[in-house]
Structure formats: structure tokens, C-alpha cells
Amino acid sequence: MYKLTEEGKKYLDEGLPEKNLLEILKKGKTTTEELKEKMQNPAVAINWARKQGWIKIKQGEIQVDKEPKEYPQQISLQKISKGEDLTKQKTEELLKRGLIEEIREDIVKQAQKQLEKEKINNLTPELIQTGLWKKANIKKYNIEAVGKKKYPGKKHVLSYYIEKVRKVFLEMGFEEEEGSYVESSFWNFDALYTPQDHPAREMHDTFFLKKPRKTKMKNKELVKRVKKIHEQGNNESKGWGYNWSEEEAQKLVMRTHTTPVTVRKLQEIEPPAKVFSVGRVFRNETLDYSHLPEFTQIEGIVASEKVNFKNLLGYLKEFYSKMGFEEVRFRPGYFPYTEMSVEPEVYVKEKDEWLELGGAGIFRPEVTEPMGIKEPVLAWGLGLERLAMMHLDLKDIRNFYYKNDLSLLREAKINI
Ligand code: PHE
């Protein structure tokens, strides 16, 4: 048996070059130069057409001499493609021209054997190569029948979402930083100018560690500076006006936000600098449809002489827009460590509702000065699960952690 070579296939589809040449010449004579623009392989075409005595060339001009009634080789190509036989002479002609090639005998035999079966369920390489599939009685398929659902392994939706957030900040030129879940009160609160009698520092808001209960602060100078800021303020402010206790600052907590990660980083950076962190935080909170005692925060800072409040809003808008939320608004907010402060909210079209997403502001000098930073520092801490909830149209935030509902993992689609 024989099959078409690549060239043979091409000529079957596009016509033999000599055939194409004659079609062109029927419209009028032409020169070899012009021909180059009108067709592929003009040399091959001229050669073959001449051999058959179909054309003549006079003073560089080509014209029809004797128009053929049919093109035998074109018919041969068609026959081969249909799996029909050719005469010995015709076969040799095409073989010599490189338009067909022999199929290995064992392959032909295999294909023929497969063909003996009453019904063919699968197309095999042998049937395809020999073209014998055209003669096969192939089993019919109902292509509209619903297939069995497959649930291949994939990332948890939250992991996917966290990676997306990281990608967005990396794209915006931020450097990533990590911290630990267990943090000293010093870094979680005091370094953030949160007074020691602040309600957030009480047992019902914060998880304190029993064992070990405390940690020692190594940087005595820094502790002194923070103590002074709390007690007396700086050149422009009066501080909180109480006796700051180092003992209180030593108490270990499960971090209640990721702000200590970026605040620690303030000691290292040399503005301009942009840092972000994505991580788990812990709050002694009652679980309900929109509250989790553990959730993920997206933290970020931009420290530069050149930045201002408008830039802060710009960064937040840009972030949310990259996450697929076009409408963002800002409500005035309050945090002990920022001034001015805002709470960004995004608009959820389907629900015609604004959803609160976290906090942001410019760090107060009472935070940045003890860390040795003089430039303004924009800062934010944003909730992640609530955003993911909206993308997935979930009614209950507990779905992510407590429901263990496999269908969430199987069906979840986040198109960002
Ligand atoms: N830490 C704040 C929170 O957890 C968010 C925040 C971060 C606010 C940075 C201002 C600046 O709600």
C-alpha cells in the first residue's frame, strides 16, 4: 500500500504545480519573471508541463501549446488518498516524483486485520496511516451525551487567590516579607503606638499565649524610644501620658494583624521602598457568616519622600482594580497608628452593596520616628477572604474553613 507524502498531500489540496500553471496560462501568456509572483514552485511547474508537451516557451514568454483534457497524476493522488489501487506504471511515476511512499507491510497487515472486525470502536494509527479507516465500519457516537464529570486535583481556592494577590503586588514592584504567627505585644501593639489600655489588647479581642507567656526584647534602645513616644510624644505631640510598661509589651500574642510584619521592616528599609505581606491573623472573635477567628490579611507599605494621601488611595484603587473590583470608595477611619486613616470599601454590583475590606492610612510619626524613618509611609491591611467570597458568590465565610464542603473546591471558578 501507498500513502501520500507531505508534498503529495499539498498537491492533492492545492493542485499540482503544472495544473496550476495551465490555469494561469489559460488567462493569457506570461513570462517566467511574472510567474514567480503568481504561483509557488514555477520551476517545477514549467518542467512538468513541458515534459508533457502542454506548453511552449518563446523568447521568454510561456504559453499554452496543447491543453490537456485531464491531469492523470492529480487523479492518481486522489485515488491514493481514497485508498484505491493504481497501475504499476502510475505508482512508479508518483513514487519517483516523491508524492507517495510505501506503507510498511506489517502496518498494512495490522490494519487489514483490524478491518475484519464487524464494528470498529477505535481509530488506530494503522487504520489512519493506511487510509483503510475510510472502509471501516466505525461505531457511531452520540456526541451530545453528557460525559462523566471529572474532578482533577487543583489548588484550594484560597491558595489560588493568595497567589493572585502576590502576583499583583509583585507586578507593582513590591518586595514580599513574612512574619511569624506568634508576636510580642511590643510589635503587635506598642511599636504601632497603640496605648496599653486600648480595648483591642484585652483578652476578648486578642489571643494571649500561656506558654511561653513572655519574650525578651533585644533592642533596648528601640524599647526606650517607643516608651518615650508613648509617655511623652515627640516634638509635635504629647504622647498618651501614662506609664508605659515593658512587662506588658513582653506578652506574647497570636498576631491580630500583619501590620507588625511591615513595621518590623521599617528598621531595615531605606526609602523609597515598597513592601507587602500576605498572612494569617488571629482574633478572639465569635464565628459567624462574615467573621472568622482566623483570616488572611494583605499588608503593604510604601515609604518615600514623595508619597502622600492621594497616592495611598491610588495604590488601593489600583490593587482592587487588578483584582477585578472597579469601584472603590474610602470612608474616614481611625487607627491609633495612622493619620489620616481610611477604610476602603468595594461596590458589589449583584448585591448593590458596599463591602468593608480593611484599613489604611499614613503611619504617624510616633510609629516611624522610633524606627528611624523620616519619610511618609503609606500603609494598609486588607481582608482577603471577603474578597474571595464575593468572587465566588459565597453567602457564608465559614465555607472556606469549617464546612469542608468538597463541592466548593470542585466547582469554584475564579476568573481573575
Ligand atoms: N491593621 C489594621 C487592621 O487590622 C489595618 C491597617 C493597616 C490600618 C495599616 C492602617 C494601616 O484592621
XYZ file of C-alpha atoms and ligand atoms in Angstrom:
428
model
C 0.000 0.000 0.000
C 0.969 3.565 -0.539
C 0.270 6.826 1.203
C 0.745 10.446 0.251
C 3.934 12.229 1.295
C 3.713 15.785 2.671
C 4.286 17.091 -0.838
C 1.679 14.720 -2.222
C -0.843 15.939 0.347
C -0.091 19.511 -0.581
C -0.673 18.880 -4.277
C -3.845 16.997 -3.543
C -5.181 20.048 -1.699
C -3.738 22.875 -3.779
C -3.397 21.203 -7.173
C -0.275 20.016 -8.980
C 2.026 22.910 -9.922
C 1.736 22.129 -13.636
C -2.048 22.119 -13.354
C -1.983 25.488 -11.609
C 0.351 26.790 -14.294
C -2.043 25.878 -17.041
C -4.904 27.568 -15.242
C -2.825 30.748 -15.173
C -1.816 30.447 -18.812
C -5.418 29.999 -19.896
C -5.903 33.609 -18.890
C -3.027 34.722 -21.148
C 0.664 34.180 -21.745
C 3.181 35.234 -19.182
C 6.916 35.441 -18.523
C 8.942 33.376 -16.052
C 9.504 36.529 -14.014
C 5.809 37.292 -13.675
C 5.126 33.686 -12.852
C 7.237 33.883 -9.719
C 4.700 36.242 -8.238
C 1.665 34.314 -9.361
C 2.457 30.841 -8.046
C 4.644 28.639 -5.895
C 7.237 26.342 -7.494
C 7.114 27.836 -11.024
C 10.254 25.885 -11.990
C 8.701 22.525 -11.072
C 5.534 23.509 -12.894
C 7.312 24.513 -16.110
C 9.432 21.407 -16.071
C 6.489 19.021 -15.801
C 4.212 20.900 -18.187
C 6.942 20.926 -20.794
C 7.652 17.216 -20.464
C 4.004 16.534 -21.271
C 4.124 18.960 -24.216
C 1.424 21.212 -22.757
C 3.355 24.487 -23.020
C 5.952 26.179 -25.175
C 8.360 28.964 -24.352
C 9.189 31.596 -26.910
C 11.541 34.480 -26.213
C 10.994 34.178 -22.501
C 7.220 34.028 -22.835
C 5.260 30.962 -21.797
C 2.016 29.963 -23.453
C -0.309 27.000 -23.807
C 0.652 24.620 -26.559
C -1.766 21.795 -26.056
C -4.335 21.949 -23.300
C -4.710 18.570 -21.576
C -8.189 17.116 -21.065
C -7.258 15.843 -17.653
C -4.318 15.630 -15.259
C -3.566 11.942 -14.715
C -1.274 12.477 -11.743
C -3.912 14.577 -9.990
C -6.342 11.694 -10.423
C -3.714 9.292 -9.111
C -3.255 11.408 -5.985
C -6.987 11.335 -5.366
C -7.086 7.588 -5.787
C -4.246 7.053 -3.328
C -5.939 9.318 -0.805
C -9.068 7.180 -1.066
C -7.070 4.000 -0.607
C -7.648 2.815 -4.189
C -5.044 0.988 -6.282
C -3.030 2.400 -9.186
C -1.423 0.671 -12.120
C 2.197 -0.271 -11.666
C 3.367 2.422 -14.046
C 1.343 5.176 -12.377
C 2.532 4.088 -8.949
C 6.140 4.264 -10.053
C 5.616 7.703 -11.540
C 4.379 9.111 -8.253
C 6.997 7.240 -6.250
C 9.734 8.696 -8.397
C 8.312 12.159 -8.048
C 8.211 11.713 -4.280
C 4.465 12.265 -3.952
C 3.712 8.867 -2.430
C 5.568 6.391 -0.262
C 5.152 2.795 0.621
C 3.459 1.846 3.884
C 5.319 -0.816 5.873
C 3.904 -4.245 5.253
C 3.325 -5.081 8.892
C 1.300 -1.905 9.326
C -0.856 -2.750 6.336
C -1.393 -6.249 7.676
C -2.401 -4.968 11.068
C -4.818 -2.506 9.542
C -6.342 -5.165 7.368
C -6.810 -7.402 10.351
C -8.494 -4.628 12.308
C -10.791 -4.073 9.367
C -12.096 -7.612 9.616
C -13.904 -6.789 12.818
C -17.615 -6.149 12.470
C -17.576 -2.802 14.224
C -14.565 -0.590 14.863
C -14.610 1.231 18.198
C -11.287 2.983 17.983
C -9.387 4.578 15.179
C -5.862 3.159 15.299
C -2.650 4.643 13.892
C -2.588 1.738 11.428
C -6.062 2.476 10.114
C -5.237 6.145 9.766
C -1.877 5.663 8.049
C -3.213 3.181 5.501
C -6.340 5.216 4.902
C -8.272 1.998 5.457
C -10.388 3.761 8.070
C -12.401 5.015 5.121
C -13.608 1.487 4.522
C -14.139 0.671 8.169
C -17.497 0.261 9.793
C -16.896 2.685 12.621
C -19.101 2.630 15.669
C -21.351 5.688 15.900
C -21.058 8.014 18.859
C -23.645 10.244 20.414
C -21.583 13.377 20.697
C -24.302 15.086 22.684
C -24.302 12.566 25.500
C -23.153 14.140 28.784
C -19.799 12.811 29.887
C -18.906 11.745 33.365
C -17.702 14.665 35.489
C -14.037 14.638 36.332
C -12.542 16.400 39.319
C -8.805 16.538 38.846
C -6.591 17.762 41.660
C -6.350 21.516 41.887
C -5.400 24.309 44.225
C -7.655 25.321 47.048
C -9.489 28.488 46.042
C -7.850 30.482 48.802
C -4.363 29.384 47.784
C -5.174 30.417 44.256
C -6.447 33.752 45.491
C -3.413 34.391 47.699
C -1.145 33.705 44.756
C -3.097 36.132 42.645
C -2.695 38.852 45.293
C 1.028 38.190 45.490
C 1.317 38.401 41.731
C -0.464 41.746 41.683
C 1.884 43.299 44.253
C 4.993 41.813 42.687
C 3.864 43.268 39.371
C 3.508 46.644 41.058
C 7.139 46.449 42.173
C 6.645 45.443 45.810
C 9.018 43.259 47.779
C 7.499 40.417 49.799
C 8.050 39.949 53.519
C 6.976 37.289 56.005
C 6.480 37.262 59.741
C 5.525 34.743 62.384
C 2.111 33.971 63.855
C 3.350 34.464 67.399
C 4.339 38.045 68.029
C 5.248 40.141 71.054
C 2.744 42.722 72.195
C 5.557 45.151 71.556
C 5.491 44.574 67.807
C 1.806 43.833 67.532
C 0.722 46.936 69.501
C 3.339 49.156 71.153
C 5.515 49.786 68.139
C 2.243 50.753 66.468
C 1.608 53.420 69.086
C -1.369 51.515 70.440
C -1.796 52.514 74.093
C -1.530 49.702 76.571
C -5.085 50.183 77.800
C -6.513 50.002 74.273
C -9.564 47.687 74.146
C -8.035 45.641 71.292
C -5.375 44.488 73.735
C -7.863 42.808 76.016
C -8.419 39.083 76.367
C -11.703 39.104 74.492
C -10.102 40.557 71.355
C -6.639 39.047 71.413
C -5.344 35.524 71.975
C -2.531 35.685 74.525
C -0.071 32.835 74.852
C 0.103 30.834 78.059
C 3.377 29.047 77.422
C 5.668 30.810 76.928
C 3.870 33.853 78.203
C 6.548 36.447 77.540
C 9.523 37.283 75.401
C 12.557 39.495 75.987
C 13.139 42.493 73.780
C 16.687 42.573 72.490
C 16.875 46.090 71.130
C 16.928 48.121 74.368
C 17.387 51.406 72.534
C 14.288 50.828 70.446
C 12.286 49.904 73.551
C 13.404 53.153 75.149
C 12.364 55.196 72.138
C 8.941 53.556 71.990
C 8.442 54.018 75.730
C 9.279 57.680 75.384
C 6.913 58.180 72.472
C 4.049 56.593 74.431
C 4.739 58.582 77.572
C 5.771 61.956 76.209
C 5.227 62.016 72.457
C 7.645 63.715 70.123
C 8.364 67.351 69.291
C 4.874 67.823 67.965
C 2.713 65.683 70.225
C 2.300 64.926 73.911
C 2.040 61.144 73.741
C -0.577 59.163 75.656
C 0.594 60.475 79.012
C 0.768 57.264 81.067
C 3.492 54.994 82.443
C 4.427 52.563 79.701
C 5.137 49.081 80.967
C 7.816 46.944 79.356
C 6.316 43.907 81.057
C 3.034 44.464 79.195
C 4.918 44.782 75.898
C 6.652 41.437 76.517
C 3.422 39.440 76.485
C 3.188 37.077 73.546
C 0.104 37.111 71.331
C -1.166 35.442 68.206
C -0.718 38.349 65.858
C -4.004 40.195 65.435
C -2.922 41.769 62.159
C 0.012 41.612 59.743
C 0.988 45.218 60.438
C 3.884 44.101 62.721
C 5.477 42.462 59.660
C 5.790 45.748 57.796
C 6.543 47.771 60.925
C 9.472 45.484 61.756
C 10.632 46.015 58.200
C 10.799 49.778 58.777
C 14.032 49.212 60.718
C 15.696 47.791 57.599
C 14.408 49.708 54.614
C 15.896 52.757 53.023
C 13.132 54.715 51.335
C 11.957 54.676 48.639
C 10.694 51.167 49.384
C 7.562 49.131 48.778
C 6.864 46.043 50.874
C 3.889 43.689 51.123
C 2.962 40.610 53.076
C 0.086 38.147 52.917
C -0.577 36.082 56.015
C -2.868 34.603 58.609
C -4.045 36.675 61.576
C -5.962 35.651 64.702
C -8.719 37.374 66.629
C -10.779 36.268 69.572
C -13.958 36.731 67.648
C -17.285 34.936 67.547
C -17.651 32.946 64.401
C -20.482 33.969 62.091
C -21.235 34.281 58.374
C -18.832 37.204 57.923
C -16.360 36.739 60.823
C -13.587 34.239 61.282
C -11.245 33.945 64.284
C -8.506 33.273 61.735
C -8.294 35.014 58.442
C -5.810 36.315 55.904
C -4.585 39.868 55.668
C -2.948 41.663 52.796
C -0.489 44.122 54.254
C 1.501 46.758 52.438
C 3.633 49.851 52.875
C 5.078 52.452 50.561
C 7.793 54.582 52.112
C 9.011 57.570 50.154
C 9.648 61.252 50.486
C 7.340 61.726 47.516
C 4.158 59.967 48.581
C 1.023 61.473 50.047
C -2.547 60.580 50.939
C -3.720 60.743 47.320
C -1.095 58.161 46.377
C -2.386 55.883 49.110
C -5.863 55.972 47.607
C -4.302 55.423 44.176
C -2.410 52.310 45.290
C -5.523 50.837 46.848
C -7.631 51.596 43.778
C -5.029 50.047 41.530
C -4.835 46.931 43.658
C -8.577 46.417 43.761
C -8.939 47.098 40.076
C -6.307 44.448 39.294
C -8.347 42.095 41.467
C -11.427 42.824 39.383
C -13.159 45.407 41.563
C -13.593 48.605 39.655
C -15.499 50.709 42.140
C -13.744 51.558 45.387
C -14.672 54.203 47.913
C -12.996 55.369 51.089
C -14.617 56.095 54.401
C -12.789 58.029 57.080
C -11.453 55.634 59.684
C -9.445 55.576 62.874
C -6.376 53.584 63.890
C -4.010 54.578 66.694
C -1.072 54.281 64.301
C -2.239 56.192 61.229
C -3.250 59.737 60.455
C -5.149 60.236 58.171
C -6.941 56.910 58.153
C -9.437 55.358 55.778
C -11.476 52.227 55.368
C -11.699 51.140 51.753
C -14.930 49.611 50.529
C -15.723 47.993 47.216
C -19.018 48.005 45.437
C -20.699 44.678 44.829
C -22.910 45.104 41.807
C -25.020 41.990 42.252
C -25.944 42.984 45.771
C -25.951 46.746 45.285
C -23.885 46.951 48.454
C -20.620 48.423 49.675
C -18.423 45.942 51.486
C -15.878 46.968 54.105
C -12.472 45.496 53.450
C -9.909 46.711 55.952
C -7.933 49.741 56.964
C -5.303 52.080 55.623
C -3.587 55.327 56.350
C -0.302 57.145 56.694
C 1.776 55.961 59.649
C 2.024 58.567 62.371
C 5.481 59.940 63.099
C 5.055 58.305 66.534
C 5.365 54.986 64.664
C 8.015 55.821 62.090
C 10.385 58.037 64.098
C 11.460 55.404 66.645
C 12.225 53.131 63.644
C 14.493 55.748 62.123
C 12.241 56.649 59.217
C 11.648 60.278 58.369
C 9.709 59.854 55.136
C 5.941 59.398 54.912
C 4.865 55.742 54.960
C 1.586 54.713 53.358
C 0.152 51.573 54.960
C -2.784 49.214 54.615
C -4.122 45.953 55.944
C -6.911 44.378 53.907
C -9.061 41.313 54.320
C -8.633 38.561 51.777
C -11.453 36.095 52.442
C -14.156 38.690 51.962
C -12.851 39.483 48.512
C -12.699 35.813 47.598
C -16.211 35.393 48.978
C -17.502 37.962 46.557
C -15.774 36.430 43.591
C -17.233 33.066 44.447
C -20.601 34.475 45.406
C -20.484 32.737 48.784
C -23.006 33.701 51.399
C -21.027 32.383 54.340
C -17.343 32.937 55.039
C -17.241 29.721 57.096
C -17.379 27.807 53.810
C -13.658 28.351 53.431
C -12.542 26.711 56.644
C -15.211 24.871 58.594
C -17.745 23.404 56.211
C -15.364 21.039 54.437
C -17.737 21.076 51.514
C -15.963 19.377 48.647
C -18.230 20.968 46.072
C -16.678 24.365 46.865
C -13.282 23.034 45.853
C -14.621 21.159 42.871
C -16.872 23.768 41.350
C -15.182 27.017 42.376
C -14.275 29.253 39.499
C -12.355 32.469 39.994
C -11.964 34.373 36.787
C -9.213 36.811 37.581
N -4.075 46.726 60.960
C -5.350 47.247 60.571
C -6.395 46.154 60.777
O -6.055 45.049 61.040
C -5.360 47.679 59.142
C -4.389 48.792 58.881
C -3.123 48.530 58.451
C -4.786 50.109 59.071
C -2.228 49.552 58.192
C -3.928 51.136 58.787
C -2.634 50.848 58.350
O -7.580 46.415 60.695
